[in-house]
């Protein structure tokens, strides 16, 4: 297939582009490289050294003989450029990663909230609008988040997208209906993914677009089969308080002798998936497209769930690290359960990579190799959900800040 990968320079986008190119597909990356500019804004860099997208694709071609094409397009602002590219290339499928992906970044300030909404929602709607106007029957696969469901405890397993409900009619009868599982976003970022859901439902119903929405858990890991082939193909790896995901952050903290930062009680239960499984799930979704006129296909893209404190205690036990129990910058329940259905991908042949499979040591090895690139001042999570919470945060978990003499 000819596949457009929107946001293909990112944390999941880049290994997906390599994986699908390796499988023989014709890959075209569309990206505005905003994630690299955000690094500059935040004053932090990927733990792993990243070359330019042009150099990355050159190395891939040198190693494999296969080309990955790059197009500099801002999907949220350059509608005509996007539309013209789609008209010229008419891809068979589109994988949509082109959204600001960090909940803490989306809550930093009013400017960051506005940017996240404008970028994420406009990018999605511009894409859907262009597909309709061009009468382009491309299968759209979107990377969403488990966070659209929220993390409250309801005592029932979360289904894959749709919830069967009974509605009482005026005649007193009960009729059955399937609805989208009620959204409960925990941040501006998660809210934009909820808005994506509604846009997808409308365009699938109104215009017959073929759409698959992947509600993904937290991604952990560094390498995929393809990124291991050359040092310059390595994936980005974030450790900072805004973009670093919890498990990767714990492992880096362990590798550099930094306290494992657990916020609140650590009773937050989260869903996880390894980066290799993430790219494999996207491939499975692409090869199992819904029929035109079908409702949006929804998969829960995760393989296991864990409480944050359990992860910290597991890593502390094997690394000898200390745990720092810190105030929570997020406005969320102190404890939650999370039981999730994920049978669809398992039925399609996914063989999940689990935490127990020994890949944690691989991340620690990568962290130790590039530890010289870590700015310890960027490790704490200090983007607060409200002003009241901001006043209570601990910005110095190591206790190294100079104190005045009195």
GROMACS .gro file of C-alpha atoms in nm:
model
  406
    1UNK     CA    1   0.000   0.000   0.000
    2UNK     CA    2   0.092   0.364  -0.036
    3UNK     CA    3   0.066   0.488   0.324
    4UNK     CA    4   0.080   0.847   0.451
    5UNK     CA    5   0.211   0.866   0.807
    6UNK     CA    6   0.112   1.197   0.964
    7UNK     CA    7   0.351   1.283   1.246
    8UNK     CA    8   0.598   1.020   1.126
    9UNK     CA    9   0.897   1.189   1.293
   10UNK     CA   10   0.759   1.125   1.644
   11UNK     CA   11   0.803   0.870   1.921
   12UNK     CA   12   0.560   0.615   1.775
   13UNK     CA   13   0.545   0.758   1.422
   14UNK     CA   14   0.910   0.696   1.334
   15UNK     CA   15   0.928   0.326   1.431
   16UNK     CA   16   0.591   0.275   1.261
   17UNK     CA   17   0.726   0.426   0.939
   18UNK     CA   18   1.027   0.191   0.952
   19UNK     CA   19   0.813  -0.113   1.035
   20UNK     CA   20   0.570  -0.056   0.751
   21UNK     CA   21   0.846   0.030   0.503
   22UNK     CA   22   1.024  -0.291   0.601
   23UNK     CA   23   0.701  -0.479   0.528
   24UNK     CA   24   0.712  -0.347   0.169
   25UNK     CA   25   0.474  -0.050   0.182
   26UNK     CA   26   0.541   0.283   0.009
   27UNK     CA   27   0.578   0.526   0.302
   28UNK     CA   28   0.532   0.904   0.295
   29UNK     CA   29   0.585   1.102   0.617
   30UNK     CA   30   0.397   1.432   0.661
   31UNK     CA   31   0.521   1.628   0.962
   32UNK     CA   32   0.580   1.988   1.069
   33UNK     CA   33   0.861   1.878   1.308
   34UNK     CA   34   0.687   2.062   1.595
   35UNK     CA   35   0.803   1.805   1.850
   36UNK     CA   36   1.163   1.909   1.781
   37UNK     CA   37   1.069   2.275   1.833
   38UNK     CA   38   0.903   2.184   2.163
   39UNK     CA   39   1.234   2.035   2.277
   40UNK     CA   40   1.390   2.375   2.211
   41UNK     CA   41   1.109   2.551   2.397
   42UNK     CA   42   1.142   2.325   2.702
   43UNK     CA   43   1.522   2.332   2.699
   44UNK     CA   44   1.547   1.954   2.695
   45UNK     CA   45   1.651   1.695   2.440
   46UNK     CA   46   1.577   1.332   2.368
   47UNK     CA   47   1.793   1.102   2.581
   48UNK     CA   48   1.891   0.931   2.256
   49UNK     CA   49   2.068   1.151   1.998
   50UNK     CA   50   1.841   1.207   1.698
   51UNK     CA   51   1.951   1.303   1.351
   52UNK     CA   52   1.737   1.515   1.119
   53UNK     CA   53   1.446   1.342   0.948
   54UNK     CA   54   1.630   1.377   0.617
   55UNK     CA   55   1.937   1.200   0.756
   56UNK     CA   56   1.723   0.929   0.918
   57UNK     CA   57   1.549   0.851   0.590
   58UNK     CA   58   1.884   0.857   0.404
   59UNK     CA   59   2.029   0.599   0.642
   60UNK     CA   60   1.719   0.381   0.605
   61UNK     CA   61   1.758   0.387   0.228
   62UNK     CA   62   2.129   0.305   0.254
   63UNK     CA   63   2.056   0.011   0.486
   64UNK     CA   64   1.753  -0.135   0.309
   65UNK     CA   65   1.729   0.010  -0.041
   66UNK     CA   66   1.381   0.132   0.049
   67UNK     CA   67   1.285   0.499   0.044
   68UNK     CA   68   1.074   0.684   0.301
   69UNK     CA   69   0.960   1.019   0.159
   70UNK     CA   70   0.935   1.327   0.380
   71UNK     CA   71   0.700   1.624   0.333
   72UNK     CA   72   0.711   1.931   0.559
   73UNK     CA   73   0.342   2.013   0.613
   74UNK     CA   74   0.160   2.166   0.910
   75UNK     CA   75  -0.169   1.975   0.899
   76UNK     CA   76  -0.346   2.210   1.138
   77UNK     CA   77  -0.263   2.529   0.945
   78UNK     CA   78  -0.178   2.430   0.587
   79UNK     CA   79  -0.512   2.288   0.472
   80UNK     CA   80  -0.459   2.362   0.103
   81UNK     CA   81  -0.109   2.213   0.111
   82UNK     CA   82  -0.245   1.898   0.277
   83UNK     CA   83  -0.536   1.874   0.036
   84UNK     CA   84  -0.312   1.919  -0.267
   85UNK     CA   85  -0.070   1.654  -0.143
   86UNK     CA   86  -0.355   1.406  -0.091
   87UNK     CA   87  -0.495   1.488  -0.436
   88UNK     CA   88  -0.157   1.429  -0.600
   89UNK     CA   89  -0.062   1.109  -0.414
   90UNK     CA   90  -0.399   0.953  -0.324
   91UNK     CA   91  -0.267   0.713  -0.058
   92UNK     CA   92  -0.440   0.382   0.014
   93UNK     CA   93  -0.416   0.438   0.390
   94UNK     CA   94  -0.334   0.717   0.634
   95UNK     CA   95  -0.191   0.673   0.984
   96UNK     CA   96  -0.259   0.982   1.197
   97UNK     CA   97  -0.011   1.057   1.477
   98UNK     CA   98   0.007   1.431   1.411
   99UNK     CA   99  -0.110   1.559   1.750
  100UNK     CA  100   0.057   1.714   2.053
  101UNK     CA  101   0.071   1.401   2.272
  102UNK     CA  102   0.164   1.505   2.627
  103UNK     CA  103  -0.100   1.566   2.894
  104UNK     CA  104   0.136   1.770   3.119
  105UNK     CA  105   0.244   1.992   2.829
  106UNK     CA  106  -0.122   2.057   2.744
  107UNK     CA  107  -0.179   2.185   3.101
  108UNK     CA  108   0.128   2.409   3.141
  109UNK     CA  109  -0.048   2.739   3.068
  110UNK     CA  110  -0.333   2.893   2.874
  111UNK     CA  111  -0.103   2.919   2.572
  112UNK     CA  112  -0.026   2.548   2.584
  113UNK     CA  113  -0.394   2.463   2.621
  114UNK     CA  114  -0.481   2.674   2.317
  115UNK     CA  115  -0.197   2.526   2.114
  116UNK     CA  116  -0.300   2.169   2.196
  117UNK     CA  117  -0.665   2.225   2.103
  118UNK     CA  118  -0.585   2.422   1.787
  119UNK     CA  119  -0.320   2.179   1.667
  120UNK     CA  120  -0.492   1.851   1.748
  121UNK     CA  121  -0.851   1.926   1.656
  122UNK     CA  122  -0.770   2.129   1.344
  123UNK     CA  123  -0.529   1.865   1.216
  124UNK     CA  124  -0.791   1.592   1.252
  125UNK     CA  125  -1.072   1.795   1.099
  126UNK     CA  126  -0.859   1.925   0.812
  127UNK     CA  127  -0.773   1.567   0.724
  128UNK     CA  128  -1.132   1.441   0.737
  129UNK     CA  129  -1.257   1.741   0.541
  130UNK     CA  130  -0.996   1.689   0.268
  131UNK     CA  131  -1.077   1.319   0.234
  132UNK     CA  132  -1.444   1.401   0.173
  133UNK     CA  133  -1.375   1.683  -0.074
  134UNK     CA  134  -1.133   1.467  -0.274
  135UNK     CA  135  -1.361   1.160  -0.260
  136UNK     CA  136  -1.054   0.972  -0.140
  137UNK     CA  137  -1.142   0.629  -0.002
  138UNK     CA  138  -0.829   0.588   0.212
  139UNK     CA  139  -0.847   0.388   0.535
  140UNK     CA  140  -0.768   0.624   0.823
  141UNK     CA  141  -0.598   0.474   1.130
  142UNK     CA  142  -0.579   0.717   1.422
  143UNK     CA  143  -0.368   0.681   1.734
  144UNK     CA  144  -0.595   0.774   2.023
  145UNK     CA  145  -0.555   0.707   2.394
  146UNK     CA  146  -0.699   0.497   2.674
  147UNK     CA  147  -0.736   0.829   2.853
  148UNK     CA  148  -1.061   0.903   2.667
  149UNK     CA  149  -1.225   0.657   2.907
  150UNK     CA  150  -1.094   0.832   3.216
  151UNK     CA  151  -0.956   0.645   3.515
  152UNK     CA  152  -1.251   0.622   3.751
  153UNK     CA  153  -1.347   0.296   3.916
  154UNK     CA  154  -1.678   0.160   3.789
  155UNK     CA  155  -1.635  -0.208   3.878
  156UNK     CA  156  -1.664  -0.326   3.518
  157UNK     CA  157  -1.427  -0.394   3.229
  158UNK     CA  158  -1.395  -0.118   2.970
  159UNK     CA  159  -1.519  -0.241   2.632
  160UNK     CA  160  -1.352  -0.168   2.299
  161UNK     CA  161  -1.514   0.163   2.226
  162UNK     CA  162  -1.884   0.086   2.242
  163UNK     CA  163  -2.108   0.027   2.542
  164UNK     CA  164  -2.439  -0.161   2.521
  165UNK     CA  165  -2.710   0.026   2.713
  166UNK     CA  166  -3.079  -0.015   2.778
  167UNK     CA  167  -3.299   0.292   2.731
  168UNK     CA  168  -3.652   0.313   2.866
  169UNK     CA  169  -3.903   0.439   2.610
  170UNK     CA  170  -4.204   0.658   2.683
  171UNK     CA  171  -4.413   0.343   2.655
  172UNK     CA  172  -4.221   0.188   2.943
  173UNK     CA  173  -4.030  -0.061   2.731
  174UNK     CA  174  -3.653  -0.104   2.733
  175UNK     CA  175  -3.470  -0.085   2.401
  176UNK     CA  176  -3.105  -0.178   2.347
  177UNK     CA  177  -2.852   0.053   2.188
  178UNK     CA  178  -2.474   0.072   2.158
  179UNK     CA  179  -2.316   0.408   2.234
  180UNK     CA  180  -1.961   0.536   2.255
  181UNK     CA  181  -1.824   0.459   2.599
  182UNK     CA  182  -1.878   0.783   2.798
  183UNK     CA  183  -1.579   1.013   2.771
  184UNK     CA  184  -1.407   1.132   3.087
  185UNK     CA  185  -1.092   1.324   2.985
  186UNK     CA  186  -0.835   1.407   3.250
  187UNK     CA  187  -0.648   1.681   3.064
  188UNK     CA  188  -0.677   1.915   2.767
  189UNK     CA  189  -0.478   1.663   2.563
  190UNK     CA  190  -0.721   1.384   2.649
  191UNK     CA  191  -1.012   1.616   2.573
  192UNK     CA  192  -0.884   1.667   2.218
  193UNK     CA  193  -0.882   1.290   2.169
  194UNK     CA  194  -1.245   1.282   2.284
  195UNK     CA  195  -1.328   1.550   2.027
  196UNK     CA  196  -1.147   1.339   1.765
  197UNK     CA  197  -1.384   1.053   1.850
  198UNK     CA  198  -1.690   1.266   1.777
  199UNK     CA  199  -1.543   1.392   1.451
  200UNK     CA  200  -1.475   1.034   1.343
  201UNK     CA  201  -1.827   0.922   1.430
  202UNK     CA  202  -1.978   1.205   1.227
  203UNK     CA  203  -1.766   1.162   0.916
  204UNK     CA  204  -1.807   0.783   0.916
  205UNK     CA  205  -2.186   0.822   0.944
  206UNK     CA  206  -2.227   1.122   0.714
  207UNK     CA  207  -1.967   1.055   0.445
  208UNK     CA  208  -1.884   0.687   0.474
  209UNK     CA  209  -1.518   0.735   0.567
  210UNK     CA  210  -1.339   0.417   0.675
  211UNK     CA  211  -1.183   0.489   1.015
  212UNK     CA  212  -1.007   0.285   1.283
  213UNK     CA  213  -0.945   0.454   1.620
  214UNK     CA  214  -0.678   0.295   1.842
  215UNK     CA  215  -0.716   0.369   2.212
  216UNK     CA  216  -0.356   0.316   2.316
  217UNK     CA  217  -0.203   0.266   2.658
  218UNK     CA  218   0.127   0.415   2.778
  219UNK     CA  219   0.410   0.314   2.546
  220UNK     CA  220   0.733   0.184   2.698
  221UNK     CA  221   1.058   0.059   2.548
  222UNK     CA  222   1.323   0.193   2.314
  223UNK     CA  223   1.395  -0.034   2.022
  224UNK     CA  224   1.200  -0.210   1.751
  225UNK     CA  225   1.350  -0.462   1.513
  226UNK     CA  226   1.409  -0.187   1.257
  227UNK     CA  227   1.558   0.081   1.487
  228UNK     CA  228   1.828  -0.166   1.595
  229UNK     CA  229   1.969  -0.189   1.243
  230UNK     CA  230   2.176   0.128   1.259
  231UNK     CA  231   2.275   0.369   1.535
  232UNK     CA  232   2.126   0.663   1.345
  233UNK     CA  233   1.784   0.496   1.320
  234UNK     CA  234   1.738   0.504   1.698
  235UNK     CA  235   1.403   0.627   1.827
  236UNK     CA  236   1.358   0.937   2.041
  237UNK     CA  237   1.338   0.873   2.416
  238UNK     CA  238   1.188   1.131   2.651
  239UNK     CA  239   1.265   1.147   3.022
  240UNK     CA  240   1.145   1.495   3.121
  241UNK     CA  241   0.845   1.572   3.337
  242UNK     CA  242   0.627   1.672   3.042
  243UNK     CA  243   0.692   1.410   2.776
  244UNK     CA  244   0.856   1.119   2.957
  245UNK     CA  245   0.612   0.832   3.016
  246UNK     CA  246   0.604   0.689   3.366
  247UNK     CA  247   0.778   0.354   3.316
  248UNK     CA  248   1.052   0.494   3.091
  249UNK     CA  249   1.106   0.773   3.343
  250UNK     CA  250   1.143   0.528   3.632
  251UNK     CA  251   1.402   0.327   3.441
  252UNK     CA  252   1.606   0.634   3.350
  253UNK     CA  253   1.587   0.759   3.708
  254UNK     CA  254   1.715   0.419   3.826
  255UNK     CA  255   1.998   0.427   3.572
  256UNK     CA  256   2.127   0.770   3.679
  257UNK     CA  257   2.074   0.732   4.055
  258UNK     CA  258   1.776   0.968   4.072
  259UNK     CA  259   1.489   0.894   4.315
  260UNK     CA  260   1.192   0.724   4.151
  261UNK     CA  261   0.929   1.000   4.154
  262UNK     CA  262   0.587   0.865   4.252
  263UNK     CA  263   0.315   1.130   4.269
  264UNK     CA  264   0.036   1.100   4.522
  265UNK     CA  265  -0.026   0.749   4.655
  266UNK     CA  266   0.092   0.586   4.332
  267UNK     CA  267  -0.245   0.414   4.320
  268UNK     CA  268  -0.310   0.527   3.964
  269UNK     CA  269  -0.359   0.220   3.744
  270UNK     CA  270  -0.249   0.261   3.385
  271UNK     CA  271  -0.248   0.050   3.070
  272UNK     CA  272   0.085  -0.024   2.899
  273UNK     CA  273   0.215  -0.149   2.565
  274UNK     CA  274   0.568  -0.204   2.434
  275UNK     CA  275   0.677   0.003   2.134
  276UNK     CA  276   0.727  -0.312   1.921
  277UNK     CA  277   0.369  -0.420   1.994
  278UNK     CA  278   0.242  -0.071   1.917
  279UNK     CA  279   0.379  -0.075   1.562
  280UNK     CA  280   0.257  -0.431   1.513
  281UNK     CA  281  -0.095  -0.331   1.622
  282UNK     CA  282  -0.097  -0.048   1.369
  283UNK     CA  283  -0.001  -0.293   1.096
  284UNK     CA  284  -0.280  -0.532   1.203
  285UNK     CA  285  -0.530  -0.244   1.199
  286UNK     CA  286  -0.421  -0.143   0.849
  287UNK     CA  287  -0.471  -0.493   0.713
  288UNK     CA  288  -0.815  -0.529   0.874
  289UNK     CA  289  -0.989  -0.215   0.751
  290UNK     CA  290  -1.362  -0.165   0.810
  291UNK     CA  291  -1.595  -0.167   0.510
  292UNK     CA  292  -1.713   0.164   0.367
  293UNK     CA  293  -2.030   0.267   0.548
  294UNK     CA  294  -1.934   0.081   0.867
  295UNK     CA  295  -1.917   0.252   1.201
  296UNK     CA  296  -1.575   0.353   1.335
  297UNK     CA  297  -1.372   0.046   1.433
  298UNK     CA  298  -1.225   0.086   1.782
  299UNK     CA  299  -0.944  -0.122   1.935
  300UNK     CA  300  -0.801  -0.098   2.286
  301UNK     CA  301  -0.429  -0.100   2.205
  302UNK     CA  302  -0.276  -0.221   2.532
  303UNK     CA  303  -0.134  -0.544   2.669
  304UNK     CA  304  -0.129  -0.512   3.050
  305UNK     CA  305  -0.216  -0.283   3.340
  306UNK     CA  306  -0.016  -0.187   3.651
  307UNK     CA  307  -0.037   0.050   3.944
  308UNK     CA  308   0.230   0.320   3.941
  309UNK     CA  309   0.355   0.235   4.290
  310UNK     CA  310   0.388  -0.132   4.197
  311UNK     CA  311   0.608  -0.040   3.902
  312UNK     CA  312   0.822   0.185   4.122
  313UNK     CA  313   0.861  -0.084   4.388
  314UNK     CA  314   0.950  -0.346   4.124
  315UNK     CA  315   1.220  -0.125   3.974
  316UNK     CA  316   1.348  -0.015   4.316
  317UNK     CA  317   1.384  -0.381   4.417
  318UNK     CA  318   1.607  -0.468   4.122
  319UNK     CA  319   1.802  -0.140   4.105
  320UNK     CA  320   1.837  -0.040   4.469
  321UNK     CA  321   1.680   0.299   4.392
  322UNK     CA  322   1.501   0.513   4.647
  323UNK     CA  323   1.139   0.615   4.594
  324UNK     CA  324   1.041   0.980   4.637
  325UNK     CA  325   0.671   1.019   4.726
  326UNK     CA  326   0.572   1.359   4.589
  327UNK     CA  327   0.256   1.573   4.564
  328UNK     CA  328   0.056   1.490   4.252
  329UNK     CA  329   0.059   1.765   3.985
  330UNK     CA  330  -0.256   1.615   3.831
  331UNK     CA  331  -0.615   1.655   3.941
  332UNK     CA  332  -0.721   1.290   3.952
  333UNK     CA  333  -0.842   1.015   4.182
  334UNK     CA  334  -0.575   0.893   4.423
  335UNK     CA  335  -0.661   0.531   4.345
  336UNK     CA  336  -0.833   0.364   4.050
  337UNK     CA  337  -0.884   0.021   3.901
  338UNK     CA  338  -0.850  -0.042   3.529
  339UNK     CA  339  -0.986  -0.354   3.366
  340UNK     CA  340  -0.976  -0.339   2.987
  341UNK     CA  341  -1.097  -0.563   2.706
  342UNK     CA  342  -0.833  -0.608   2.433
  343UNK     CA  343  -0.950  -0.925   2.262
  344UNK     CA  344  -0.961  -0.782   1.909
  345UNK     CA  345  -0.585  -0.754   1.859
  346UNK     CA  346  -0.523  -1.086   2.034
  347UNK     CA  347  -0.770  -1.249   1.794
  348UNK     CA  348  -0.579  -1.098   1.500
  349UNK     CA  349  -0.256  -1.264   1.614
  350UNK     CA  350  -0.082  -1.016   1.845
  351UNK     CA  351   0.168  -1.193   2.072
  352UNK     CA  352   0.219  -0.934   2.348
  353UNK     CA  353   0.551  -0.832   2.495
  354UNK     CA  354   0.516  -0.818   2.874
  355UNK     CA  355   0.717  -0.636   3.136
  356UNK     CA  356   0.831  -0.972   3.266
  357UNK     CA  357   0.991  -1.057   2.931
  358UNK     CA  358   1.321  -0.896   3.030
  359UNK     CA  359   1.323  -0.584   2.813
  360UNK     CA  360   1.342  -0.349   3.113
  361UNK     CA  361   1.718  -0.407   3.132
  362UNK     CA  362   1.748  -0.296   2.769
  363UNK     CA  363   1.605   0.044   2.860
  364UNK     CA  364   1.840   0.078   3.157
  365UNK     CA  365   2.133  -0.004   2.930
  366UNK     CA  366   2.027   0.268   2.685
  367UNK     CA  367   1.981   0.513   2.972
  368UNK     CA  368   2.328   0.442   3.109
  369UNK     CA  369   2.486   0.473   2.764
  370UNK     CA  370   2.339   0.820   2.714
  371UNK     CA  371   2.328   0.935   3.078
  372UNK     CA  372   2.565   1.221   2.993
  373UNK     CA  373   2.278   1.379   2.794
  374UNK     CA  374   2.043   1.397   3.094
  375UNK     CA  375   1.965   1.736   3.244
  376UNK     CA  376   1.863   1.642   3.598
  377UNK     CA  377   1.680   1.972   3.641
  378UNK     CA  378   1.431   1.861   3.372
  379UNK     CA  379   1.336   1.534   3.543
  380UNK     CA  380   1.073   1.663   3.793
  381UNK     CA  381   0.711   1.682   3.677
  382UNK     CA  382   0.609   2.041   3.750
  383UNK     CA  383   0.327   2.114   3.503
  384UNK     CA  384   0.028   2.146   3.736
  385UNK     CA  385  -0.338   2.097   3.651
  386UNK     CA  386  -0.452   2.395   3.865
  387UNK     CA  387  -0.293   2.695   4.036
  388UNK     CA  388  -0.371   2.551   4.380
  389UNK     CA  389  -0.187   2.230   4.294
  390UNK     CA  390   0.109   2.424   4.151
  391UNK     CA  391   0.172   2.588   4.486
  392UNK     CA  392   0.217   2.246   4.654
  393UNK     CA  393   0.457   2.080   4.407
  394UNK     CA  394   0.804   1.961   4.498
  395UNK     CA  395   1.042   2.088   4.231
  396UNK     CA  396   1.355   1.947   4.395
  397UNK     CA  397   1.309   1.572   4.463
  398UNK     CA  398   1.684   1.524   4.513
  399UNK     CA  399   1.701   1.799   4.778
  400UNK     CA  400   1.995   1.965   4.604
  401UNK     CA  401   1.862   2.318   4.580
  402UNK     CA  402   2.075   2.573   4.764
  403UNK     CA  403   1.912   2.685   5.086
  404UNK     CA  404   1.961   3.024   5.248
  405UNK     CA  405   2.149   3.047   5.576
  406UNK     CA  406   1.947   3.207   5.856
   0.00000   0.00000   0.00000
